[in-house]
CSV table of C-alpha atoms and ligand atoms in Angstrom, one decimal:
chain,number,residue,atom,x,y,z
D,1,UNK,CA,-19.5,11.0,-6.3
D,2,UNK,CA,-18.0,11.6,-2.8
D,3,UNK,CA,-14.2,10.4,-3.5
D,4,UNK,CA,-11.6,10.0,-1.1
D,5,UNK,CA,-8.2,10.7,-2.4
D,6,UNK,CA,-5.0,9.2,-0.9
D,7,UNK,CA,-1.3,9.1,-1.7
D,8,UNK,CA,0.7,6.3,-0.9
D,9,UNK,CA,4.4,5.7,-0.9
D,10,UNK,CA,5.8,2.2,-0.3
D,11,UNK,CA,8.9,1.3,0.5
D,12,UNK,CA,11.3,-1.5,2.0
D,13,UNK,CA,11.6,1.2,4.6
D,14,UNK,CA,8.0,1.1,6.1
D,15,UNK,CA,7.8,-2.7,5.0
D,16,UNK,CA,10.2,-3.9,8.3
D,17,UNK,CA,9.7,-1.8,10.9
D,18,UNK,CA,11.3,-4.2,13.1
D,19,UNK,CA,14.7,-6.0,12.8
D,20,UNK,CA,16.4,-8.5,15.7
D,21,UNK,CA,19.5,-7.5,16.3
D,22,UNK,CA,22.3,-7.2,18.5
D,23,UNK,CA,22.0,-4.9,21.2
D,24,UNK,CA,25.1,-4.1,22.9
D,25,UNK,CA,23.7,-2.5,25.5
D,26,UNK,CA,21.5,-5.8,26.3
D,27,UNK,CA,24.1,-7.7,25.5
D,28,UNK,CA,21.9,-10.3,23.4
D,29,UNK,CA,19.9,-10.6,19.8
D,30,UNK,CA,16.5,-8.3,20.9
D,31,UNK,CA,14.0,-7.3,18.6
D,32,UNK,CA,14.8,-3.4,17.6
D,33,UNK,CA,11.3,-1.3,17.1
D,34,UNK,CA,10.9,1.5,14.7
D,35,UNK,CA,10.0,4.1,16.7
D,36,UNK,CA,9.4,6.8,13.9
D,37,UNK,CA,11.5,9.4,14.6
D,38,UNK,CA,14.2,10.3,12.4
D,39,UNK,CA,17.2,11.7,12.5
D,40,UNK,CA,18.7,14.0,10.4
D,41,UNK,CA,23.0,15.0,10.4
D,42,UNK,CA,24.6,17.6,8.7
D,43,UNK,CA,28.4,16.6,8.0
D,44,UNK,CA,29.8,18.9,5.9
D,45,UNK,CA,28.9,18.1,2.0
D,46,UNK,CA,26.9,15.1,3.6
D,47,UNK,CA,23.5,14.7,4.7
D,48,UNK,CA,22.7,11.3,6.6
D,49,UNK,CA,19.6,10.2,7.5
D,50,UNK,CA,18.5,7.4,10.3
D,51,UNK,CA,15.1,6.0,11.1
D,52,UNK,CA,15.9,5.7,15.3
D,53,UNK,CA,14.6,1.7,16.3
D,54,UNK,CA,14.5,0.9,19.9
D,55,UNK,CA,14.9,-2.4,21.9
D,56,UNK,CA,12.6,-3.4,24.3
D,57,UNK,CA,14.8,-1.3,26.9
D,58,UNK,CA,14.8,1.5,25.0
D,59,UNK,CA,18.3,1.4,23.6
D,60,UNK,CA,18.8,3.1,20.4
D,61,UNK,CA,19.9,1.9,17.1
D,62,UNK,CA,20.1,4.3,14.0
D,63,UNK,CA,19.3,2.6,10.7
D,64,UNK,CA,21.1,4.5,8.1
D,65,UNK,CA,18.0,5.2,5.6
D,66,UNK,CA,20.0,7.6,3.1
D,67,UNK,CA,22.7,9.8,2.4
D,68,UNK,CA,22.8,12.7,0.5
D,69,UNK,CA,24.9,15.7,-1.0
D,70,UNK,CA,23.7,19.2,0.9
D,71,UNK,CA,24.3,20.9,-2.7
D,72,UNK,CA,21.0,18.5,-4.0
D,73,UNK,CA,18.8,19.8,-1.2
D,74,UNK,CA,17.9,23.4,-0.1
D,75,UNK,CA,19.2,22.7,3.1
D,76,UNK,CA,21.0,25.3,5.2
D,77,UNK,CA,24.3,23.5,6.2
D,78,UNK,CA,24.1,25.3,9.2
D,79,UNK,CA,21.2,23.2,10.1
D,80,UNK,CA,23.2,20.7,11.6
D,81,UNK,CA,21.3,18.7,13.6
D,82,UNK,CA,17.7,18.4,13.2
D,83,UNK,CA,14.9,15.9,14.7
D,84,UNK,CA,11.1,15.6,13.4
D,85,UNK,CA,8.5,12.2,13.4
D,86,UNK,CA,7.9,10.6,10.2
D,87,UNK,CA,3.9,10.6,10.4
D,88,UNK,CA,3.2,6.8,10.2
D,89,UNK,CA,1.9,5.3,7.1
D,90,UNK,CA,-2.0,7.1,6.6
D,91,UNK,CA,-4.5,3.9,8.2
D,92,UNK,CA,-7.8,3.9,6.2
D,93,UNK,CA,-10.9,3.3,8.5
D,94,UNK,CA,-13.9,2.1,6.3
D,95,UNK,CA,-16.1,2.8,8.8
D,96,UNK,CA,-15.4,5.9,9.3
D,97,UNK,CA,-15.5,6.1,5.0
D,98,UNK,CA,-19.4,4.8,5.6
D,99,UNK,CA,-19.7,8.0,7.8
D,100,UNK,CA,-18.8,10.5,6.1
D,101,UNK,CA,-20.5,9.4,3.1
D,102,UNK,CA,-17.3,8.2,1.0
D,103,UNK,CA,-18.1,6.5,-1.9
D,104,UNK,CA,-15.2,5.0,-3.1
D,105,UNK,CA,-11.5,5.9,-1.9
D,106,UNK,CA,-8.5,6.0,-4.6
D,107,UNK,CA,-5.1,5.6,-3.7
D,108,UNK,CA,-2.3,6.8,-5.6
D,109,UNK,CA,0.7,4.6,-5.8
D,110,UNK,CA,3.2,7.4,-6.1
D,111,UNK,CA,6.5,5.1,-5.0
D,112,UNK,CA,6.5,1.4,-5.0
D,113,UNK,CA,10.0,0.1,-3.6
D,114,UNK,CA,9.9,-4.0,-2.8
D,115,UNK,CA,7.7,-6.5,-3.6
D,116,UNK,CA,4.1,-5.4,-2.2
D,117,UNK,CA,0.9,-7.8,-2.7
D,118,UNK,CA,-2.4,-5.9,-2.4
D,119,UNK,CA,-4.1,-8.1,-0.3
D,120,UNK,CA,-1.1,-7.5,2.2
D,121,UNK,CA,-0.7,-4.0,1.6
D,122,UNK,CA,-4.5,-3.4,2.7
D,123,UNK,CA,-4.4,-6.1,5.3
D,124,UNK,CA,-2.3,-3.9,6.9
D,125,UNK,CA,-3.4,-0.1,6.3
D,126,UNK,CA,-6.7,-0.9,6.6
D,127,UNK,CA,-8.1,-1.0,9.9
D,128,UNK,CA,-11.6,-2.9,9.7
D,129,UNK,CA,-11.1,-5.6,7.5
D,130,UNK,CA,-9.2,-8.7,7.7
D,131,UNK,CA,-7.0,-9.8,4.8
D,132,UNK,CA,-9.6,-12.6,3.9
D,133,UNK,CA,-12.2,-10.3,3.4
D,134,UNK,CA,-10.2,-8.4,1.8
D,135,UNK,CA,-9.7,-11.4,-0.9
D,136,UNK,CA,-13.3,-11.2,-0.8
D,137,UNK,CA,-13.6,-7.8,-2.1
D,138,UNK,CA,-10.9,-8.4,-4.5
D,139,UNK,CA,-12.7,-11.7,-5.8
D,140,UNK,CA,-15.6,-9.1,-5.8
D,141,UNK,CA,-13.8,-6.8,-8.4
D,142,UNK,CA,-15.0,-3.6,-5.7
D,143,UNK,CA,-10.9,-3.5,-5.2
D,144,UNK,CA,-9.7,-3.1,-8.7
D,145,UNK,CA,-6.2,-1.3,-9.7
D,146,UNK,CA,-6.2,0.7,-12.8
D,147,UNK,CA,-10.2,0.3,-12.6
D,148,UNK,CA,-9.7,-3.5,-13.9
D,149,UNK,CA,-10.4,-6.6,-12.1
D,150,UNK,CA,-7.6,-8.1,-10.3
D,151,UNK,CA,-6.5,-11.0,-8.1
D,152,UNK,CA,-5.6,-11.1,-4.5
D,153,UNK,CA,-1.7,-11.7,-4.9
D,154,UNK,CA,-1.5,-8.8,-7.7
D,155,UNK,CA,1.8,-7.2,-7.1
D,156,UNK,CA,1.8,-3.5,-6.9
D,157,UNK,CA,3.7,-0.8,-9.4
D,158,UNK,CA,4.3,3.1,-9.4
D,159,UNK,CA,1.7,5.0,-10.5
D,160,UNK,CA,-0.7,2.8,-9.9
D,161,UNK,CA,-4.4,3.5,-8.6
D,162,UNK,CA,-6.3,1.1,-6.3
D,163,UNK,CA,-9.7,1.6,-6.1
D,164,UNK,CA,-11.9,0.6,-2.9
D,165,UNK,CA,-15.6,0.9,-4.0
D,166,UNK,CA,-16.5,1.2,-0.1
D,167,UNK,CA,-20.6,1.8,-0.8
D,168,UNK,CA,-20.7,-1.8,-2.1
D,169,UNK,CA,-18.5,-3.1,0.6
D,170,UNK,CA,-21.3,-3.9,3.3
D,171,UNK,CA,-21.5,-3.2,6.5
D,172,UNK,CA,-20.1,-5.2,9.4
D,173,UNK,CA,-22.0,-5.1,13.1
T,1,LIG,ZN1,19.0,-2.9,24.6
């Protein structure tokens, strides 16, 4: 057995990365980007945290993302400003799983925030299959969750475990 182990954490947050909104700048309704960096202020007590979108001119738009008491981190308060690049979502290659001999990949659901359908979900981390052949697999039973059987529209919980059985899945020229 030749497993590949991920951890994923979904929520609403890395659902919309887009959002049209009003850009002053502009001065019209464009459609705001997440660009992945984040921001992070110090205020006092007060920690504050924005995911920076951008319109198509590059304008910037904080989306507040969360706020926090200094005293519940191990920040230094001192810290007061502080930029860094969320890393975006992991993308799972299944080709690349075929070459490196990967025999089945298991994905731990550690946070599930929103409502998240499987075949969606892996429509879009997955880079080599389409969401209908995804269904396929699903139909299959080589995607199961919890190592049972389950249906395309299955809606996704913490602590959950989706398995891809990717040396049955077959190959694609
Ligand atoms: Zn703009």
């Amino acid at each position: 057995m030749n497993p590949m182990i991920l951890k994923w954490s979904l929520t609403p947050e890395n659902q919309e990365d887009s959002f049209e909104k009003y850009c002053p700048n502009c001065g019209k309704k464009v459609l705001f980007i997440d660009s992945r960096m984040r921001r992070r202020n110090v205020n006092g007590k007060n920690i504050y945290e924005y995911a920076i979108y951008k319109c198509p001119k590059e304008h910037t738009w904080n989306k507040s993302t969360r706020q926090s008491k200094a005293s519940d981190n191990n920040i230094n308060p001192s810290e007061k400003f502080e930029e860094k690049t969320d890393q975006p979502f992991q993308t799972l290659v299944i080709s690349e799983c075929f070459e490196m001999g990967v025999e089945k990949v298991e994905i731990y659901l550690d946070h599930v925030e929103g409502r998240w359908r499987i075949d969606k979900l892996l429509a879009e981390r997955v880079a080599d299959l389409s969401r209908t052949e995804i269904q396929e697999l699903i139909e299959a039973g080589l995607i199961m969750i919890n190592d049972k059987k389950i249906k395309p529209d299955e809606l996704l919980r913490p602590s959950q475990k989706i398995t891809l059985k990717v040396q049955f899945f077959k190959y694609k020229s």
